[in-house]
Amino acid sequence: MYIKRLTVRNVGPHKKLDIEFKCGLVGIVGRNGCGKSTVVNLLYAVLTNDWSRFEGVKADCINNQSKQEDRAFAEIAVEHNGINFTLRRSLRPNKSVFIYDDDPANEMTNSEKITEELRKIIGVD
C-alpha cells in the first residue's frame, strides 16, 4: 500500500496540513507537541474509522481554534495493487467518503460498504 497524500483540516493541533508522501521509507520529525503522532494516528483512523488512539470521543479531535462552521476532516489518497482511491473521514460533519480514481461518480458514503470495499482491496480487516 502506498499512501500518496494526507490532507487534514482542523483536526488535533493541525489547522491545515497537506503532506505528499514519496515511495519508500518515510520519517516524520519535529519538536515535541507539533503533531507527529497525530499524523500517524490519523492515517490509522482514516483507514479503519477507529479513533480510539485519540483521547476522549471522536468529536474531541476537532481543533479547538476552529470555528463551528469550519469543516474538520482527514483524507488520504492511496494506491494499492494498481487500485487508486481517496478516503475521507470527516468529524464535522460526521461523514465518510470513499472515491475510486478521483471520480465522484464512484463515490460511496455508507460506512459499512466502505469497510467492506477496503477489506476487498487491502485484504485485511
Short mmCIF file of N, CA and C in Angstrom, two decimals:
data_model
loop_
_atom_site.label_atom_id
_atom_site.label_comp_id
_atom_site.label_asym_id
_atom_site.label_seq_id
_atom_site.Cartn_x
_atom_site.Cartn_y
_atom_site.Cartn_z
N MET A 1 0.84 -1.17 0.00
CA MET A 1 0.00 0.00 0.00
C MET A 1 0.89 1.24 0.00
N TYR A 2 0.55 2.17 -0.84
CA TYR A 2 1.28 3.43 -0.93
C TYR A 2 0.30 4.56 -0.65
N ILE A 3 0.46 5.19 0.51
CA ILE A 3 -0.34 6.37 0.83
C ILE A 3 0.37 7.55 0.19
N LYS A 4 -0.27 8.13 -0.82
CA LYS A 4 0.36 9.19 -1.60
C LYS A 4 0.21 10.57 -0.96
N ARG A 5 -0.93 10.78 -0.29
CA ARG A 5 -1.20 12.13 0.22
C ARG A 5 -2.05 12.05 1.47
N LEU A 6 -1.81 12.96 2.40
CA LEU A 6 -2.65 13.16 3.58
C LEU A 6 -3.05 14.63 3.61
N THR A 7 -4.34 14.87 3.72
CA THR A 7 -4.88 16.23 3.84
C THR A 7 -5.66 16.29 5.14
N VAL A 8 -5.34 17.28 5.97
CA VAL A 8 -6.00 17.44 7.27
C VAL A 8 -6.49 18.87 7.41
N ARG A 9 -7.72 19.00 7.89
CA ARG A 9 -8.27 20.32 8.19
C ARG A 9 -8.91 20.26 9.58
N ASN A 10 -8.40 21.08 10.48
CA ASN A 10 -8.99 21.29 11.80
C ASN A 10 -9.09 20.02 12.65
N VAL A 11 -8.05 19.20 12.63
CA VAL A 11 -8.02 18.00 13.46
C VAL A 11 -6.75 18.03 14.32
N GLY A 12 -6.93 17.77 15.61
CA GLY A 12 -5.80 17.80 16.55
C GLY A 12 -5.15 19.17 16.53
N PRO A 13 -3.82 19.21 16.55
CA PRO A 13 -3.14 20.51 16.54
C PRO A 13 -3.07 21.12 15.13
N HIS A 14 -3.56 20.40 14.14
CA HIS A 14 -3.41 20.83 12.74
C HIS A 14 -4.64 21.60 12.25
N LYS A 15 -4.44 22.87 11.97
CA LYS A 15 -5.49 23.68 11.35
C LYS A 15 -5.57 23.35 9.87
N LYS A 16 -4.40 23.28 9.23
CA LYS A 16 -4.31 22.94 7.81
C LYS A 16 -2.97 22.22 7.60
N LEU A 17 -3.06 20.98 7.10
CA LEU A 17 -1.85 20.19 6.87
C LEU A 17 -2.03 19.40 5.58
N ASP A 18 -1.04 19.51 4.70
CA ASP A 18 -1.03 18.76 3.45
C ASP A 18 0.35 18.11 3.32
N ILE A 19 0.36 16.78 3.24
CA ILE A 19 1.62 16.04 3.12
C ILE A 19 1.55 15.17 1.87
N GLU A 20 2.57 15.30 1.03
CA GLU A 20 2.75 14.41 -0.12
C GLU A 20 3.83 13.42 0.28
N PHE A 21 3.50 12.15 0.30
CA PHE A 21 4.47 11.11 0.68
C PHE A 21 5.16 10.59 -0.57
N LYS A 22 6.44 10.32 -0.46
CA LYS A 22 7.22 9.69 -1.52
C LYS A 22 7.20 8.19 -1.28
N CYS A 23 7.42 7.41 -2.32
CA CYS A 23 7.52 5.97 -2.18
C CYS A 23 8.77 5.62 -1.37
N GLY A 24 8.68 4.63 -0.51
CA GLY A 24 9.83 4.20 0.27
C GLY A 24 9.65 4.54 1.73
N LEU A 25 10.75 4.53 2.45
CA LEU A 25 10.75 4.79 3.87
C LEU A 25 10.48 6.28 4.13
N VAL A 26 9.55 6.56 5.05
CA VAL A 26 9.19 7.94 5.38
C VAL A 26 9.44 8.17 6.86
N GLY A 27 10.09 9.27 7.18
CA GLY A 27 10.30 9.66 8.56
C GLY A 27 9.57 10.96 8.84
N ILE A 28 9.02 11.07 10.03
CA ILE A 28 8.33 12.30 10.44
C ILE A 28 9.10 12.86 11.62
N VAL A 29 9.65 14.05 11.46
CA VAL A 29 10.44 14.66 12.52
C VAL A 29 9.86 16.03 12.86
N GLY A 30 10.08 16.44 14.10
CA GLY A 30 9.62 17.75 14.54
C GLY A 30 9.74 17.84 16.05
N ARG A 31 9.50 19.02 16.56
CA ARG A 31 9.61 19.25 18.00
C ARG A 31 8.46 18.55 18.73
N ASN A 32 8.61 18.39 20.04
CA ASN A 32 7.57 17.77 20.87
C ASN A 32 6.28 18.58 20.76
N GLY A 33 5.18 17.86 20.63
CA GLY A 33 3.86 18.50 20.62
C GLY A 33 3.44 19.10 19.30
N CYS A 34 4.21 18.89 18.22
CA CYS A 34 3.86 19.53 16.95
C CYS A 34 2.87 18.71 16.12
N GLY A 35 2.59 17.45 16.53
CA GLY A 35 1.58 16.68 15.84
C GLY A 35 2.08 15.49 15.05
N LYS A 36 3.30 15.03 15.32
CA LYS A 36 3.84 13.86 14.61
C LYS A 36 3.01 12.62 14.88
N SER A 37 2.72 12.35 16.14
CA SER A 37 1.90 11.19 16.50
C SER A 37 0.49 11.34 15.95
N THR A 38 -0.01 12.55 15.92
CA THR A 38 -1.34 12.79 15.36
C THR A 38 -1.40 12.37 13.90
N VAL A 39 -0.35 12.66 13.14
CA VAL A 39 -0.30 12.26 11.73
C VAL A 39 -0.40 10.74 11.61
N VAL A 40 0.39 10.02 12.38
CA VAL A 40 0.37 8.56 12.33
C VAL A 40 -1.00 8.03 12.75
N ASN A 41 -1.55 8.58 13.83
CA ASN A 41 -2.86 8.14 14.31
C ASN A 41 -3.97 8.48 13.34
N LEU A 42 -3.84 9.59 12.62
CA LEU A 42 -4.84 9.94 11.61
C LEU A 42 -4.81 8.97 10.43
N LEU A 43 -3.63 8.56 10.01
CA LEU A 43 -3.54 7.57 8.93
C LEU A 43 -4.28 6.30 9.34
N TYR A 44 -4.07 5.86 10.56
CA TYR A 44 -4.77 4.68 11.08
C TYR A 44 -6.28 4.93 11.14
N ALA A 45 -6.68 6.07 11.68
CA ALA A 45 -8.11 6.38 11.86
C ALA A 45 -8.84 6.46 10.52
N VAL A 46 -8.20 7.06 9.52
CA VAL A 46 -8.85 7.17 8.21
C VAL A 46 -9.04 5.78 7.60
N LEU A 47 -8.02 4.94 7.67
CA LEU A 47 -8.12 3.61 7.09
C LEU A 47 -9.12 2.70 7.81
N THR A 48 -9.21 2.83 9.13
CA THR A 48 -10.02 1.90 9.92
C THR A 48 -11.31 2.49 10.47
N ASN A 49 -11.43 3.81 10.46
CA ASN A 49 -12.52 4.54 11.11
C ASN A 49 -12.54 4.24 12.62
N ASP A 50 -11.39 3.92 13.16
CA ASP A 50 -11.21 3.67 14.59
C ASP A 50 -10.42 4.84 15.16
N TRP A 51 -11.09 5.65 15.96
CA TRP A 51 -10.48 6.86 16.52
C TRP A 51 -10.02 6.66 17.96
N SER A 52 -9.93 5.41 18.40
CA SER A 52 -9.61 5.12 19.80
C SER A 52 -8.17 5.48 20.17
N ARG A 53 -7.32 5.74 19.21
CA ARG A 53 -5.94 6.15 19.54
C ARG A 53 -5.89 7.59 20.04
N PHE A 54 -7.00 8.30 19.91
CA PHE A 54 -7.11 9.66 20.41
C PHE A 54 -7.87 9.64 21.73
N GLU A 55 -7.55 10.58 22.61
CA GLU A 55 -8.26 10.66 23.89
C GLU A 55 -9.68 11.15 23.69
N GLY A 56 -10.58 10.68 24.55
CA GLY A 56 -11.98 11.13 24.51
C GLY A 56 -12.73 10.52 23.34
N VAL A 57 -13.78 11.22 22.93
CA VAL A 57 -14.61 10.77 21.81
C VAL A 57 -14.12 11.39 20.52
N LYS A 58 -14.62 10.88 19.42
CA LYS A 58 -14.19 11.31 18.09
C LYS A 58 -14.29 12.84 17.92
N ALA A 59 -15.36 13.42 18.39
CA ALA A 59 -15.57 14.87 18.25
C ALA A 59 -14.51 15.69 19.00
N ASP A 60 -13.88 15.09 20.02
CA ASP A 60 -12.83 15.78 20.77
C ASP A 60 -11.58 16.01 19.94
N CYS A 61 -11.48 15.36 18.79
CA CYS A 61 -10.30 15.50 17.91
C CYS A 61 -10.33 16.80 17.11
N ILE A 62 -11.46 17.47 17.08
CA ILE A 62 -11.58 18.71 16.31
C ILE A 62 -10.72 19.79 16.96
N ASN A 63 -9.97 20.52 16.13
CA ASN A 63 -9.09 21.58 16.59
C ASN A 63 -9.89 22.62 17.39
N ASN A 64 -9.40 22.94 18.58
CA ASN A 64 -10.11 23.87 19.48
C ASN A 64 -10.23 25.28 18.91
N GLN A 65 -9.34 25.65 18.00
CA GLN A 65 -9.36 27.01 17.45
C GLN A 65 -10.23 27.15 16.21
N SER A 66 -10.82 26.05 15.76
CA SER A 66 -11.67 26.13 14.56
C SER A 66 -13.03 26.69 14.93
N LYS A 67 -13.65 27.31 13.96
CA LYS A 67 -15.00 27.85 14.15
C LYS A 67 -16.02 26.74 13.98
N GLN A 68 -17.19 26.93 14.55
CA GLN A 68 -18.24 25.91 14.49
C GLN A 68 -18.60 25.53 13.06
N GLU A 69 -18.51 26.48 12.13
CA GLU A 69 -18.88 26.21 10.73
C GLU A 69 -17.72 25.61 9.91
N ASP A 70 -16.51 25.58 10.48
CA ASP A 70 -15.36 25.02 9.76
C ASP A 70 -15.46 23.50 9.66
N ARG A 71 -15.14 22.96 8.50
CA ARG A 71 -15.10 21.52 8.33
C ARG A 71 -13.88 20.96 9.05
N ALA A 72 -14.00 19.75 9.55
CA ALA A 72 -12.88 19.06 10.19
C ALA A 72 -12.82 17.66 9.60
N PHE A 73 -11.67 17.33 8.97
CA PHE A 73 -11.54 16.02 8.33
C PHE A 73 -10.09 15.64 8.13
N ALA A 74 -9.89 14.35 7.84
CA ALA A 74 -8.60 13.83 7.39
C ALA A 74 -8.90 12.99 6.15
N GLU A 75 -8.05 13.14 5.14
CA GLU A 75 -8.28 12.46 3.86
C GLU A 75 -6.95 11.90 3.37
N ILE A 76 -7.00 10.69 2.81
CA ILE A 76 -5.81 10.09 2.23
C ILE A 76 -6.09 9.69 0.78
N ALA A 77 -5.05 9.79 -0.04
CA ALA A 77 -5.08 9.25 -1.40
C ALA A 77 -4.15 8.05 -1.38
N VAL A 78 -4.64 6.92 -1.88
CA VAL A 78 -3.93 5.65 -1.75
C VAL A 78 -3.86 4.94 -3.09
N GLU A 79 -2.74 4.23 -3.28
CA GLU A 79 -2.61 3.30 -4.40
C GLU A 79 -2.25 1.94 -3.81
N HIS A 80 -3.02 0.92 -4.20
CA HIS A 80 -2.75 -0.44 -3.71
C HIS A 80 -3.06 -1.44 -4.81
N ASN A 81 -2.05 -2.19 -5.22
CA ASN A 81 -2.20 -3.19 -6.28
C ASN A 81 -2.85 -2.62 -7.54
N GLY A 82 -2.44 -1.43 -7.92
CA GLY A 82 -2.96 -0.80 -9.13
C GLY A 82 -4.30 -0.12 -8.97
N ILE A 83 -4.87 -0.16 -7.77
CA ILE A 83 -6.15 0.49 -7.49
C ILE A 83 -5.89 1.80 -6.77
N ASN A 84 -6.47 2.89 -7.29
CA ASN A 84 -6.33 4.20 -6.66
C ASN A 84 -7.66 4.59 -6.04
N PHE A 85 -7.58 5.11 -4.81
CA PHE A 85 -8.80 5.60 -4.17
C PHE A 85 -8.46 6.71 -3.19
N THR A 86 -9.49 7.48 -2.87
CA THR A 86 -9.40 8.55 -1.88
C THR A 86 -10.40 8.21 -0.79
N LEU A 87 -9.98 8.39 0.45
CA LEU A 87 -10.84 8.10 1.58
C LEU A 87 -10.81 9.28 2.54
N ARG A 88 -11.98 9.81 2.84
CA ARG A 88 -12.09 10.95 3.76
C ARG A 88 -12.96 10.56 4.94
N ARG A 89 -12.46 10.88 6.13
CA ARG A 89 -13.24 10.71 7.35
C ARG A 89 -13.44 12.10 7.93
N SER A 90 -14.67 12.56 7.90
CA SER A 90 -14.99 13.89 8.41
C SER A 90 -15.51 13.80 9.84
N LEU A 91 -15.07 14.74 10.65
CA LEU A 91 -15.56 14.85 12.01
C LEU A 91 -16.67 15.89 12.09
N ARG A 92 -16.59 16.87 11.24
CA ARG A 92 -17.63 17.90 11.16
C ARG A 92 -17.80 18.28 9.71
N PRO A 93 -18.85 17.88 9.04
CA PRO A 93 -19.92 16.99 9.54
C PRO A 93 -19.40 15.56 9.64
N ASN A 94 -20.04 14.75 10.46
CA ASN A 94 -19.63 13.36 10.68
C ASN A 94 -20.03 12.54 9.46
N LYS A 95 -19.06 12.24 8.59
CA LYS A 95 -19.35 11.56 7.34
C LYS A 95 -18.08 10.91 6.80
N SER A 96 -18.24 9.76 6.16
CA SER A 96 -17.13 9.10 5.48
C SER A 96 -17.42 9.09 3.99
N VAL A 97 -16.35 9.29 3.19
CA VAL A 97 -16.49 9.28 1.73
C VAL A 97 -15.33 8.49 1.14
N PHE A 98 -15.68 7.56 0.24
CA PHE A 98 -14.71 6.73 -0.46
C PHE A 98 -14.93 6.95 -1.95
N ILE A 99 -13.85 7.26 -2.68
CA ILE A 99 -13.96 7.51 -4.12
C ILE A 99 -12.86 6.74 -4.85
N TYR A 100 -13.26 5.97 -5.86
CA TYR A 100 -12.30 5.30 -6.74
C TYR A 100 -11.79 6.30 -7.78
N ASP A 101 -10.49 6.31 -8.04
CA ASP A 101 -9.88 7.06 -9.14
C ASP A 101 -10.33 8.51 -9.25
N ASP A 102 -10.57 9.17 -8.12
CA ASP A 102 -10.98 10.58 -8.09
C ASP A 102 -12.19 10.87 -8.98
N ASP A 103 -13.07 9.89 -9.14
CA ASP A 103 -14.27 10.05 -9.96
C ASP A 103 -15.49 10.10 -9.04
N PRO A 104 -16.09 11.29 -8.86
CA PRO A 104 -17.25 11.42 -7.96
C PRO A 104 -18.40 10.47 -8.30
N ALA A 105 -18.46 9.97 -9.53
CA ALA A 105 -19.50 9.00 -9.89
C ALA A 105 -19.29 7.69 -9.14
N ASN A 106 -18.08 7.45 -8.66
CA ASN A 106 -17.75 6.22 -7.92
C ASN A 106 -17.74 6.45 -6.42
N GLU A 107 -18.49 7.42 -5.93
CA GLU A 107 -18.47 7.80 -4.52
C GLU A 107 -19.34 6.87 -3.67
N MET A 108 -18.79 6.49 -2.50
CA MET A 108 -19.52 5.70 -1.50
C MET A 108 -19.53 6.48 -0.20
N THR A 109 -20.65 6.47 0.50
CA THR A 109 -20.73 7.18 1.78
C THR A 109 -21.20 6.29 2.93
N ASN A 110 -21.62 5.08 2.65
CA ASN A 110 -22.07 4.17 3.68
C ASN A 110 -20.85 3.53 4.35
N SER A 111 -20.70 3.74 5.66
CA SER A 111 -19.50 3.28 6.38
C SER A 111 -19.30 1.77 6.28
N GLU A 112 -20.38 1.00 6.37
CA GLU A 112 -20.24 -0.46 6.28
C GLU A 112 -19.77 -0.88 4.90
N LYS A 113 -20.29 -0.24 3.86
CA LYS A 113 -19.89 -0.57 2.49
C LYS A 113 -18.44 -0.15 2.25
N ILE A 114 -18.04 0.98 2.84
CA ILE A 114 -16.65 1.43 2.71
C ILE A 114 -15.72 0.41 3.36
N THR A 115 -16.07 -0.05 4.56
CA THR A 115 -15.27 -1.06 5.26
C THR A 115 -15.16 -2.33 4.43
N GLU A 116 -16.27 -2.75 3.86
CA GLU A 116 -16.29 -3.95 3.02
C GLU A 116 -15.41 -3.76 1.78
N GLU A 117 -15.48 -2.59 1.17
CA GLU A 117 -14.66 -2.30 -0.02
C GLU A 117 -13.18 -2.29 0.32
N LEU A 118 -12.83 -1.67 1.44
CA LEU A 118 -11.43 -1.65 1.89
C LEU A 118 -10.93 -3.06 2.15
N ARG A 119 -11.77 -3.88 2.75
CA ARG A 119 -11.39 -5.27 3.02
C ARG A 119 -11.09 -6.01 1.71
N LYS A 120 -11.89 -5.77 0.68
CA LYS A 120 -11.65 -6.40 -0.62
C LYS A 120 -10.35 -5.91 -1.24
N ILE A 121 -10.10 -4.62 -1.18
CA ILE A 121 -8.92 -4.03 -1.82
C ILE A 121 -7.64 -4.42 -1.08
N ILE A 122 -7.64 -4.22 0.24
CA ILE A 122 -6.43 -4.39 1.03
C ILE A 122 -6.23 -5.82 1.48
N GLY A 123 -7.33 -6.51 1.72
CA GLY A 123 -7.25 -7.91 2.11
C GLY A 123 -7.14 -8.17 3.60
N VAL A 124 -7.33 -7.13 4.43
CA VAL A 124 -7.30 -7.30 5.89
C VAL A 124 -8.42 -6.48 6.51
N ASP A 125 -8.78 -6.84 7.75
CA ASP A 125 -9.80 -6.05 8.48
C ASP A 125 -9.17 -4.79 9.01
#
